[in-house]
mmCIF file of C-alpha atoms and ligand atoms in Angstrom:
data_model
loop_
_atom_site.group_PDB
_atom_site.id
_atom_site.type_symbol
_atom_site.label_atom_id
_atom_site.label_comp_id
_atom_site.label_asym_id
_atom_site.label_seq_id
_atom_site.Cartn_x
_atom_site.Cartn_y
_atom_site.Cartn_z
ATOM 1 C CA UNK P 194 1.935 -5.079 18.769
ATOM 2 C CA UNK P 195 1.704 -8.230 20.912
ATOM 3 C CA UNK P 196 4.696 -10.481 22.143
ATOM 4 C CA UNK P 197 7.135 -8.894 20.645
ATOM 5 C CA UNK P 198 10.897 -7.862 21.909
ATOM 6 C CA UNK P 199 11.173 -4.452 23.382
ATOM 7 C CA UNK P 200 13.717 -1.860 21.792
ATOM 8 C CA UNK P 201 14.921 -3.317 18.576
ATOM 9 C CA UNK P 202 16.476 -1.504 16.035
ATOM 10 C CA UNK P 203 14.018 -1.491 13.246
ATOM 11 C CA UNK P 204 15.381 0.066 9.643
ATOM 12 C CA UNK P 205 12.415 0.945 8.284
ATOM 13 C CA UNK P 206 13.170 1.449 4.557
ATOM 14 C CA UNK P 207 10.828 4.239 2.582
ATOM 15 C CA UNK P 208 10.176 5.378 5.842
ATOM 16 C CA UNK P 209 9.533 8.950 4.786
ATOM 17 C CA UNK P 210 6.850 7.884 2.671
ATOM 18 C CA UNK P 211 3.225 7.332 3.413
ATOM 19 C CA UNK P 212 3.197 4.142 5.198
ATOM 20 C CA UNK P 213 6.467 4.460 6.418
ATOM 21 C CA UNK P 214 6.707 7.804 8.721
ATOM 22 C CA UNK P 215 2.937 6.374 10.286
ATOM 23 C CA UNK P 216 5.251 3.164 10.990
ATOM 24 C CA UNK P 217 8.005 4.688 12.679
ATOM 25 C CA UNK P 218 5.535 6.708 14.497
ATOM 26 C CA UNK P 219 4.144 3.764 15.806
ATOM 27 C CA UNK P 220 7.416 1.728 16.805
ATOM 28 C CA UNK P 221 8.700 4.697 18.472
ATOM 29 C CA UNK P 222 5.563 4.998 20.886
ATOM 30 C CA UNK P 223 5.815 0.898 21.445
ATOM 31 C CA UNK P 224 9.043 1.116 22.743
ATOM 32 C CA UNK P 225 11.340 0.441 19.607
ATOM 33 C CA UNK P 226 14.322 1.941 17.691
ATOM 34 C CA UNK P 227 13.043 2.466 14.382
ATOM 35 C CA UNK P 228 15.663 4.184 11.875
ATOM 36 C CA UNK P 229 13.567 5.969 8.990
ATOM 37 C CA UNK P 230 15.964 5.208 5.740
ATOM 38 C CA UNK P 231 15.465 6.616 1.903
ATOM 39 C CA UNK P 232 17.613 9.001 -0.177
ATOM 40 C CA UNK P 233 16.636 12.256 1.694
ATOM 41 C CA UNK P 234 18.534 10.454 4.477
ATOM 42 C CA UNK P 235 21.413 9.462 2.605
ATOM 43 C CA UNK P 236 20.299 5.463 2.379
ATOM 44 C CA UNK P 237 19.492 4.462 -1.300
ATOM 45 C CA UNK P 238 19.206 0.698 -2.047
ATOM 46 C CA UNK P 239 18.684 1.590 -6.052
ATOM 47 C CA UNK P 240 22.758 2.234 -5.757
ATOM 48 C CA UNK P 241 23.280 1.272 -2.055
ATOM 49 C CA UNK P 242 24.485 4.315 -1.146
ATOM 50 C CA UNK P 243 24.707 3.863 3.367
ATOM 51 C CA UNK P 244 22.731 0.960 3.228
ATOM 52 C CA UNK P 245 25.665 -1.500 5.419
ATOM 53 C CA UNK P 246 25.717 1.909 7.151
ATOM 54 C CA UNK P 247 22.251 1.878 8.464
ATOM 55 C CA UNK P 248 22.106 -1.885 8.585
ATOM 56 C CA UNK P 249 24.381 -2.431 11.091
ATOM 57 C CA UNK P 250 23.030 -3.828 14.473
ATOM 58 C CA UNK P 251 19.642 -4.067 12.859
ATOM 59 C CA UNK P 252 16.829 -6.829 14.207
ATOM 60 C CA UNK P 253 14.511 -6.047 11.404
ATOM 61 C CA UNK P 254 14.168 -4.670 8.125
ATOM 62 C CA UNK P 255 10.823 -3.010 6.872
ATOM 63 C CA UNK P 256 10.850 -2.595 3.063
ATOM 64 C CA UNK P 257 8.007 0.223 2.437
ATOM 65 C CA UNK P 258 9.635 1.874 -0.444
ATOM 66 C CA UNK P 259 7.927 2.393 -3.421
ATOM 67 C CA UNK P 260 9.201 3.820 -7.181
ATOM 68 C CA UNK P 261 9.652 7.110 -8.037
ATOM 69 C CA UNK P 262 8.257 6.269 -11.368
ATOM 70 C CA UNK P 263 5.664 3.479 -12.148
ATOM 71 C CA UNK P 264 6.644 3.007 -16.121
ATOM 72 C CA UNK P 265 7.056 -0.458 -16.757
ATOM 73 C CA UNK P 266 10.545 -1.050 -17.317
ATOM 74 C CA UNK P 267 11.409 1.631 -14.536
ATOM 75 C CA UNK P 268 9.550 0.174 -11.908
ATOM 76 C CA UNK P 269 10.991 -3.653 -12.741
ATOM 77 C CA UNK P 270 14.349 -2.124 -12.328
ATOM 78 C CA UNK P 271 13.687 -0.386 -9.040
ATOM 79 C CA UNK P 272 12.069 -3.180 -6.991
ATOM 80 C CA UNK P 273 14.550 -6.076 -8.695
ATOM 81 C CA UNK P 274 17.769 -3.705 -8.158
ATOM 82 C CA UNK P 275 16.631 -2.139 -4.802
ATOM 83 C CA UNK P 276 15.299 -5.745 -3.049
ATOM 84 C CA UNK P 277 18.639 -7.208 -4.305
ATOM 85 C CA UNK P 278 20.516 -4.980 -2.846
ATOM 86 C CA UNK P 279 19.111 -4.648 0.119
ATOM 87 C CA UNK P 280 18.619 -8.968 0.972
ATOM 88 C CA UNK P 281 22.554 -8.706 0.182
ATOM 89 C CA UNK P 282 22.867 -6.529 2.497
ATOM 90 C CA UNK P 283 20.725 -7.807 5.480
ATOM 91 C CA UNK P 284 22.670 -11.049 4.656
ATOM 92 C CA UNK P 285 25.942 -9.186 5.025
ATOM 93 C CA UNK P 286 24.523 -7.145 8.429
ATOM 94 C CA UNK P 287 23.001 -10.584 10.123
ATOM 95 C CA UNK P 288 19.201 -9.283 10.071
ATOM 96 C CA UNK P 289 17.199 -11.698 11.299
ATOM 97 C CA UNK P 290 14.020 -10.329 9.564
ATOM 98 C CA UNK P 291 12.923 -9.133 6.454
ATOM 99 C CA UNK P 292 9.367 -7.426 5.806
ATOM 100 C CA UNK P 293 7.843 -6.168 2.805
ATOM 101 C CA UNK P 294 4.406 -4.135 1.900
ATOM 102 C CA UNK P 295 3.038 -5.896 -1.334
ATOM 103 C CA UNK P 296 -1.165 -5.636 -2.669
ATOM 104 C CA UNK P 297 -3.457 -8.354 -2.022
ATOM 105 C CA UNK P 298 -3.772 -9.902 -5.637
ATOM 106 C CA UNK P 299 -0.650 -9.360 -7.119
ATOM 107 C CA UNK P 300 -0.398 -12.717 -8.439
ATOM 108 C CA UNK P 301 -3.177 -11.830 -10.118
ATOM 109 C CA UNK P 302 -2.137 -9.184 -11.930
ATOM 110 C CA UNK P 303 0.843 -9.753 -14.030
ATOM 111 C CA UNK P 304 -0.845 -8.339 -17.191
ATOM 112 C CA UNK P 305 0.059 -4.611 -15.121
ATOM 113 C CA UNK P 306 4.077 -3.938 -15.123
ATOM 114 C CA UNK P 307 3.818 -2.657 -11.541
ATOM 115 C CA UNK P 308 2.340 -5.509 -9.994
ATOM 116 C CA UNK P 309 5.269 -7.889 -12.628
ATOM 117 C CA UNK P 310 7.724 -5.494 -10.486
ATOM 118 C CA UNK P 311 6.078 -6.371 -7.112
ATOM 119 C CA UNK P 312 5.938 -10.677 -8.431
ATOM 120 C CA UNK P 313 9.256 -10.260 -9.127
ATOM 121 C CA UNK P 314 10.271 -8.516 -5.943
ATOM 122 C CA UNK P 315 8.203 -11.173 -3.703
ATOM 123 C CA UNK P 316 10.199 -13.728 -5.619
ATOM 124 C CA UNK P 317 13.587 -12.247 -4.793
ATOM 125 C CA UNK P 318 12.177 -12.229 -0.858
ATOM 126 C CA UNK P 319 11.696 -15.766 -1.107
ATOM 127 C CA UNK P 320 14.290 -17.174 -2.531
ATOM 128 C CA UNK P 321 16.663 -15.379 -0.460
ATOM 129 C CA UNK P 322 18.306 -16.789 2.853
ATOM 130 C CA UNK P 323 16.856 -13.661 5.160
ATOM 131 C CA UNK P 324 13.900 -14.902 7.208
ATOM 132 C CA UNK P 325 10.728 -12.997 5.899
ATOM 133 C CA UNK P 326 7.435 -11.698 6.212
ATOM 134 C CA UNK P 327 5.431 -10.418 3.234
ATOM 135 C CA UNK P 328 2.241 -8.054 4.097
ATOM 136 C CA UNK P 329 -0.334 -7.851 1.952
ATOM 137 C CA UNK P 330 -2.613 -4.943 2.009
ATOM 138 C CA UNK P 331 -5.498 -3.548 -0.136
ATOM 139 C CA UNK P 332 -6.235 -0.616 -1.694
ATOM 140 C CA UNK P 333 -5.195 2.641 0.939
ATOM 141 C CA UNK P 334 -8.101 5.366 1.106
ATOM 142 C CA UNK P 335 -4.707 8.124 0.436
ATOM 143 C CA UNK P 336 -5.189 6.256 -3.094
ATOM 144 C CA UNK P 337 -7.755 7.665 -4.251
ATOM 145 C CA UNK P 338 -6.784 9.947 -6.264
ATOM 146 C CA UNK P 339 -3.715 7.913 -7.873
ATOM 147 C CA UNK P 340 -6.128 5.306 -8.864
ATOM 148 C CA UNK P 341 -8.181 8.135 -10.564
ATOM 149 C CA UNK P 342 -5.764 9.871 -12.348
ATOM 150 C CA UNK P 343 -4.687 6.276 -13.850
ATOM 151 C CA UNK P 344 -7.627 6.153 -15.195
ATOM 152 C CA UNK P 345 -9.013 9.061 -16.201
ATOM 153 C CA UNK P 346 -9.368 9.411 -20.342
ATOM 154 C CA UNK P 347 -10.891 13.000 -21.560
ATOM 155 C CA UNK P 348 -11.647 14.101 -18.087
ATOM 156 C CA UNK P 349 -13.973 10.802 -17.503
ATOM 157 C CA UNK P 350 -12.674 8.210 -14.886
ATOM 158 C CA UNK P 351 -13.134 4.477 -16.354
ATOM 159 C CA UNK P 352 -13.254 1.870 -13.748
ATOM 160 C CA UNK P 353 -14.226 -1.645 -13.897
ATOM 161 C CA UNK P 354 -17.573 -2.235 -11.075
ATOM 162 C CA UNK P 355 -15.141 -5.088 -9.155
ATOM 163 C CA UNK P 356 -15.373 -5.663 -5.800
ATOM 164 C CA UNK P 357 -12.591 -3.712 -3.472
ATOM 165 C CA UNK P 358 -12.030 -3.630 0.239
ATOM 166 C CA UNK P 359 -9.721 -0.817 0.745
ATOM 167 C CA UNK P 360 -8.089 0.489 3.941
ATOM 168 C CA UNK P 361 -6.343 3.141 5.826
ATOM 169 C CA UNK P 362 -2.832 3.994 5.677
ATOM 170 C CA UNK P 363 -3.000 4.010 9.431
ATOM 171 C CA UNK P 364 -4.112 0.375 9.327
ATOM 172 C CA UNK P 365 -1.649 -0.804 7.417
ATOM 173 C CA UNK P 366 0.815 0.822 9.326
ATOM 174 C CA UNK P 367 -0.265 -0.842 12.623
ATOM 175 C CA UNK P 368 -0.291 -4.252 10.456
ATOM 176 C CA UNK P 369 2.970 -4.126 9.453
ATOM 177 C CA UNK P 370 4.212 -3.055 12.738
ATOM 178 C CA UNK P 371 2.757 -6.081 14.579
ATOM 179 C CA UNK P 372 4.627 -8.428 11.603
ATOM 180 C CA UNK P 373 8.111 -6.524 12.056
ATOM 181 C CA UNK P 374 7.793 -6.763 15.880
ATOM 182 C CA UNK P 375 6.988 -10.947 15.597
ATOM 183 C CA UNK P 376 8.812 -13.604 14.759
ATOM 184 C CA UNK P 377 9.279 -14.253 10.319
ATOM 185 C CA UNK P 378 6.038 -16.270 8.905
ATOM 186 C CA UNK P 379 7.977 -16.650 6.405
ATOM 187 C CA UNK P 380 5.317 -16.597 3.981
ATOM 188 C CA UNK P 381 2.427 -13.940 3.540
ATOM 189 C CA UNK P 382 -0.558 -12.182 5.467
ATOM 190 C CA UNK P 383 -3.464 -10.354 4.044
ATOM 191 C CA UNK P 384 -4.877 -7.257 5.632
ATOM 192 C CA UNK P 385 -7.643 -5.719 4.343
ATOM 193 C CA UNK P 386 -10.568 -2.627 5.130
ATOM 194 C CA UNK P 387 -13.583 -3.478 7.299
ATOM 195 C CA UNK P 388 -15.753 -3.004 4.449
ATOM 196 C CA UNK P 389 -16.299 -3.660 0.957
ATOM 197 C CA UNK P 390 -17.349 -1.647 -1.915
ATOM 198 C CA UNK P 391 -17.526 -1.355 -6.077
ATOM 199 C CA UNK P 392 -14.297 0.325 -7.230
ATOM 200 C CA UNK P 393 -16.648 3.040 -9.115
ATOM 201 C CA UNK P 394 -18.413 3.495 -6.094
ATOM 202 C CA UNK P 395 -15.338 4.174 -3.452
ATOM 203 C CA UNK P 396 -13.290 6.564 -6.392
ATOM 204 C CA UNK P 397 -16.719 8.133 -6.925
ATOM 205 C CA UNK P 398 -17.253 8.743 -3.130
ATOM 206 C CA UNK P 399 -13.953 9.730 -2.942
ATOM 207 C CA UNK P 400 -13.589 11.818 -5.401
ATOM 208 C CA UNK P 401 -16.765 13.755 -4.611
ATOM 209 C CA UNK P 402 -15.209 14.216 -1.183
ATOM 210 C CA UNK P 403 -12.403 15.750 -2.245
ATOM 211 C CA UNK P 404 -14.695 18.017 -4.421
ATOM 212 C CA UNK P 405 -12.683 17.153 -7.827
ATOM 213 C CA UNK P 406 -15.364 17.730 -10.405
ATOM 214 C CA UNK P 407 -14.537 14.256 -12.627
ATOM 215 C CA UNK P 408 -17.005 11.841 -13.690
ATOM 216 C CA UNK P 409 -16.548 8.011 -12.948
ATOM 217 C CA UNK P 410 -17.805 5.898 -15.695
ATOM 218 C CA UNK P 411 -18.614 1.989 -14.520
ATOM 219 C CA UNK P 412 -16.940 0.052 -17.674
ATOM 220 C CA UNK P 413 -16.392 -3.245 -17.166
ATOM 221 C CA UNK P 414 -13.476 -3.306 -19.874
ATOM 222 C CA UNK P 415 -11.805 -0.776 -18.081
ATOM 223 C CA UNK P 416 -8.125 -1.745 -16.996
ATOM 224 C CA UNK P 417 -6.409 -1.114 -13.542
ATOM 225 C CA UNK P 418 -3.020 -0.176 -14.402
ATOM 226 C CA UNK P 419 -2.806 -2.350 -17.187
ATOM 227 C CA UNK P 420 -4.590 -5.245 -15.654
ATOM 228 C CA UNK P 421 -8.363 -6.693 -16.982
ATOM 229 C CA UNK P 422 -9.701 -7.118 -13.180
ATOM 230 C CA UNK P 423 -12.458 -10.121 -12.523
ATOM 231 C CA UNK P 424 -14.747 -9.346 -10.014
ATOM 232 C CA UNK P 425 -12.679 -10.953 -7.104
ATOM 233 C CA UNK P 426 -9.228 -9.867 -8.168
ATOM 234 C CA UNK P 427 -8.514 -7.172 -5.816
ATOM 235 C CA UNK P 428 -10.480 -9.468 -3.053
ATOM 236 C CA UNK P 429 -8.971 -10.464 0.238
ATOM 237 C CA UNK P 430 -8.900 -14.140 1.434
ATOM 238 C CA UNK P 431 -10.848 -16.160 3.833
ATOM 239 C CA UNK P 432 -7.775 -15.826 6.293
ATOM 240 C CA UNK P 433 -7.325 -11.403 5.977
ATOM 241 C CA UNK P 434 -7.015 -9.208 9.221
ATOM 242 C CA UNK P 435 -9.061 -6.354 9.150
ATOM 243 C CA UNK P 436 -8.266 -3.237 9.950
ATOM 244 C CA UNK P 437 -10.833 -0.635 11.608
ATOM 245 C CA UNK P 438 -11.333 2.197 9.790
ATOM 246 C CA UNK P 439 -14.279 3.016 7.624
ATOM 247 C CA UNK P 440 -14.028 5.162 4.728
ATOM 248 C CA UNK P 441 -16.637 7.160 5.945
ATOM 249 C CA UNK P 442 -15.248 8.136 9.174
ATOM 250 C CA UNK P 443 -11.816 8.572 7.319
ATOM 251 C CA UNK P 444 -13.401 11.098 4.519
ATOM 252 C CA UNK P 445 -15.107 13.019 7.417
ATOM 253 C CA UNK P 446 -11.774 13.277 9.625
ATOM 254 C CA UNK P 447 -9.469 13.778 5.962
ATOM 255 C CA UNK P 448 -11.809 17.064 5.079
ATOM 256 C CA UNK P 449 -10.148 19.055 6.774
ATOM 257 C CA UNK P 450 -6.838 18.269 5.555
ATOM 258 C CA UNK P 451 -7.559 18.184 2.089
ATOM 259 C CA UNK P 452 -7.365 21.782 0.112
ATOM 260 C CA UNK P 453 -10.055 22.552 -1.343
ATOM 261 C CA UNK P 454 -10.253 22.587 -5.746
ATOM 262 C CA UNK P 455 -13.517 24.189 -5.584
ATOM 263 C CA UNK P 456 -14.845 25.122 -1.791
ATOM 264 C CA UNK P 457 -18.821 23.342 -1.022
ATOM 265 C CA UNK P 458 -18.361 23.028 2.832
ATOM 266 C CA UNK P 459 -21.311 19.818 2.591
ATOM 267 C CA UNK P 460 -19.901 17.691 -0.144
ATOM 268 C CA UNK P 461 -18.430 15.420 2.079
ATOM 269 C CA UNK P 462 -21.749 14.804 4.354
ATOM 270 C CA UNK P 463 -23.120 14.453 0.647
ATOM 271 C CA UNK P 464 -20.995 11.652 -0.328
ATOM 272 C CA UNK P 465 -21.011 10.063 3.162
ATOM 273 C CA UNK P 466 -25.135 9.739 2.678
ATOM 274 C CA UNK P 467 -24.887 8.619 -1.182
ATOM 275 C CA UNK P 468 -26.844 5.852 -1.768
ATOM 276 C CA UNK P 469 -24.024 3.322 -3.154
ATOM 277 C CA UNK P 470 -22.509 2.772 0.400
ATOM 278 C CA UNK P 471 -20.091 -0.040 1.500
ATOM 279 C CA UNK P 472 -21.316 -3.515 1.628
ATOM 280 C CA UNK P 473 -20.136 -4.985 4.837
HETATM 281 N N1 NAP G 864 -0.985 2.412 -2.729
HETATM 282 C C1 NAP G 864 -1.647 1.353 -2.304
HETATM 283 O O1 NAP G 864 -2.886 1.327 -2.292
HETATM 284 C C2 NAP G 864 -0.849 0.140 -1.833
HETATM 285 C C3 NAP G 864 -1.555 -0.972 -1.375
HETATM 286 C C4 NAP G 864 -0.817 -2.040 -0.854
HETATM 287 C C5 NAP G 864 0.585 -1.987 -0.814
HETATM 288 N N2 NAP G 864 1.246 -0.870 -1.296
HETATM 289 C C6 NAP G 864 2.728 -0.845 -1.211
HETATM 290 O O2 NAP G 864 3.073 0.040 -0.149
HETATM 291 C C7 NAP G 864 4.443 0.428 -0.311
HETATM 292 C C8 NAP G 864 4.633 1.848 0.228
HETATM 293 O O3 NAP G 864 3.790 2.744 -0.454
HETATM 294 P P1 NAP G 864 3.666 4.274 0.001
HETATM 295 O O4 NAP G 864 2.477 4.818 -0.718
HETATM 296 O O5 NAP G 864 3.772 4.398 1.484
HETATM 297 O O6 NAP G 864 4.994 4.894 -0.672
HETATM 298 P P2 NAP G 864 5.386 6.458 -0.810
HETATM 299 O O7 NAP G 864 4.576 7.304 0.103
HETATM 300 O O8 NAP G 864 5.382 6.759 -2.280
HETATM 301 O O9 NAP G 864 6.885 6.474 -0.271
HETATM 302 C C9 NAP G 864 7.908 5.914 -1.040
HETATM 303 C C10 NAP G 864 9.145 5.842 -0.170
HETATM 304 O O10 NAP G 864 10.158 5.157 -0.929
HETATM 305 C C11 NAP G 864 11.361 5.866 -0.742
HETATM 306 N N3 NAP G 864 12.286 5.597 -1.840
HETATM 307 C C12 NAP G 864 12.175 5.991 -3.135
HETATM 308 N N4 NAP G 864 13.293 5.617 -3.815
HETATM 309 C C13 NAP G 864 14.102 4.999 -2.917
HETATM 310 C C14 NAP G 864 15.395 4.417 -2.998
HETATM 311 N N5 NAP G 864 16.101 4.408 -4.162
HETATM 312 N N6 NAP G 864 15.956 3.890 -1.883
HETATM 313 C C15 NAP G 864 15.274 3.897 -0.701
HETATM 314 N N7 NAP G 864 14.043 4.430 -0.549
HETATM 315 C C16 NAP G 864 13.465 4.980 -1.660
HETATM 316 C C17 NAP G 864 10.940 7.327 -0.685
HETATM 317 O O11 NAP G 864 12.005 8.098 -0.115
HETATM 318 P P3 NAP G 864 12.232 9.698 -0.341
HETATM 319 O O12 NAP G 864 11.104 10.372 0.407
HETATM 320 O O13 NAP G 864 13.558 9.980 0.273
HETATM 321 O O14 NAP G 864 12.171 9.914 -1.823
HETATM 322 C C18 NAP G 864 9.718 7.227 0.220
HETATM 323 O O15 NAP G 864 10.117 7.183 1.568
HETATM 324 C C19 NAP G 864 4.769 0.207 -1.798
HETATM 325 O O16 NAP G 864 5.738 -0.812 -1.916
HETATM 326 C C20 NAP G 864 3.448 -0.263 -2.425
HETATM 327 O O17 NAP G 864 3.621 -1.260 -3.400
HETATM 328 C C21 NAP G 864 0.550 0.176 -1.784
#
């Protein structure tokens, strides 16, 4: 976190999720104020429950929230209600920067009602007044098993064999805290993982490491979350920052953390030396 201003208040909203505790974390050890805000903490910008509460004297705002639910017409209505609310009241509150955590290749993906929910929230961002910064990331390695699940039909995972270049949470955490500590781009960065792989091949590995018995089919008419995927569509751009982490390394220090479905104290080392590895 270069150049930036030293003990802002940052309201770092979601920030009991995944992204956003590792993001407070960080802001905290660099010197900031960061405020972690979402309904366990009274601050819900679905009905704006203590939202001008938490806003005021604010620098920044970091939108990591994500839906409770990711049904189609639920998830429109939480990112369109909750980023509306919440540019009102940054407006209201004088914040002087907005951020938000979006995919790489949304725009690509309006055929999937989540991503439609993330277009439309980007658009809101844009449109409003509040000096922004949109952060695109890739795929996080904690997704594994989400993306799985979403797929899975009879016990068998169905994925498309696209290219991917998915990333720590920890990454994207330290991306989006050099953005909120900057001045607004007003516009969008990509951040992506050191490495790319086929998305059979990283749920595969991944799911092997976390010893869950499923099978991953390759099927190229397989959709992600609604979405037909081309072989570039989850890709990163020319321009991407890339974070450090490789998924290797990550599955090896995760093990330990993950409980085990069915205890084999080498599958990870087994997936880590599979023969479909990352193509840097
Ligand atoms: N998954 C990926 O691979 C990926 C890739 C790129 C970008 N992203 C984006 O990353 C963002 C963060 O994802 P994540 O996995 O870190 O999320 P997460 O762990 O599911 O956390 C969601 C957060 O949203 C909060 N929240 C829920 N409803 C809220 C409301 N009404 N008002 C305020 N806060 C609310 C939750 O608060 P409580 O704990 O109080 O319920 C929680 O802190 C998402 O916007 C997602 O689109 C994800």
């Amino acid at each position: 976190m270069t150049n930036e201003r030293s003990n802002m208040k940052i309201v770092v909203i979601g920030g009991s999720g995944l992204i956003g505790s590792k993001l407070v974390t960080k802001l905290s050890e660099h010197g900031h104020n960061p405020v972690a805000a979402s309904p366990n903490s009274g601050v819900n910008t679905l009905t704006g429950e203590g939202l001008a509460e938490v806003l005021v004297g604010a620098s920044v705002v970091v939108d990591v929230s994500n839906s409770p639910s990711f049904e189609d017409a639920a998830v429109l209505k939480f990112f369109e209600t909750s980023t509306r609310n919440l540019l009102a009241a940054e407006a209201e509150a004088g914040v002087g920067h907005h951020v938000a955590l979006s995919v790489v290749g949304t725009e690509r993906l309006s055929e999937s009602g989540y991503f439609r929910a993330k277009i439309a929230q980007e658009k809101l961002i844009k449109e409003s007044p509040v000096p922004y910064s949109i952060v695109h990331a890739t795929q996080f390695f904690e997704f594994v098993k989400s993306i799985a699940d979403a797929a899975t039909d009879s016990n068998r995972v169905r994925l498309a064999p696209v290219l991917i270049q998915p990333m720590a949470a920890d990454d994207v955490a330290s991306a989006v805290g050099r953005v909120a500590t900057g001045s607004p781009l007003n516009g969008a960065i990509e951040v992506a993982g050191p490495e790319r792989f086929r998305l059979d091949e990283f749920i595969r590995q991944g799911l092997s490491a976390r010893n869950d018995p499923r099978e991953v089919v390759a099927d190229p008419q397989a959709r992600y979350f609604g979405a037909e995927l081309g072989e570039r569509t989850l890709v990163r751009g020319d321009d991407a920052q890339l974070g450090e982490t490789c998924f290797d390394d990550w599955l090896t220090r995760s093990a330990s953390q993950i409980p085990p479905a069915n205890p084999q104290p080498t599958a990870v080392a087994a997936a880590s030396k599979g023969t479909s590895g990352p193509q840097r």
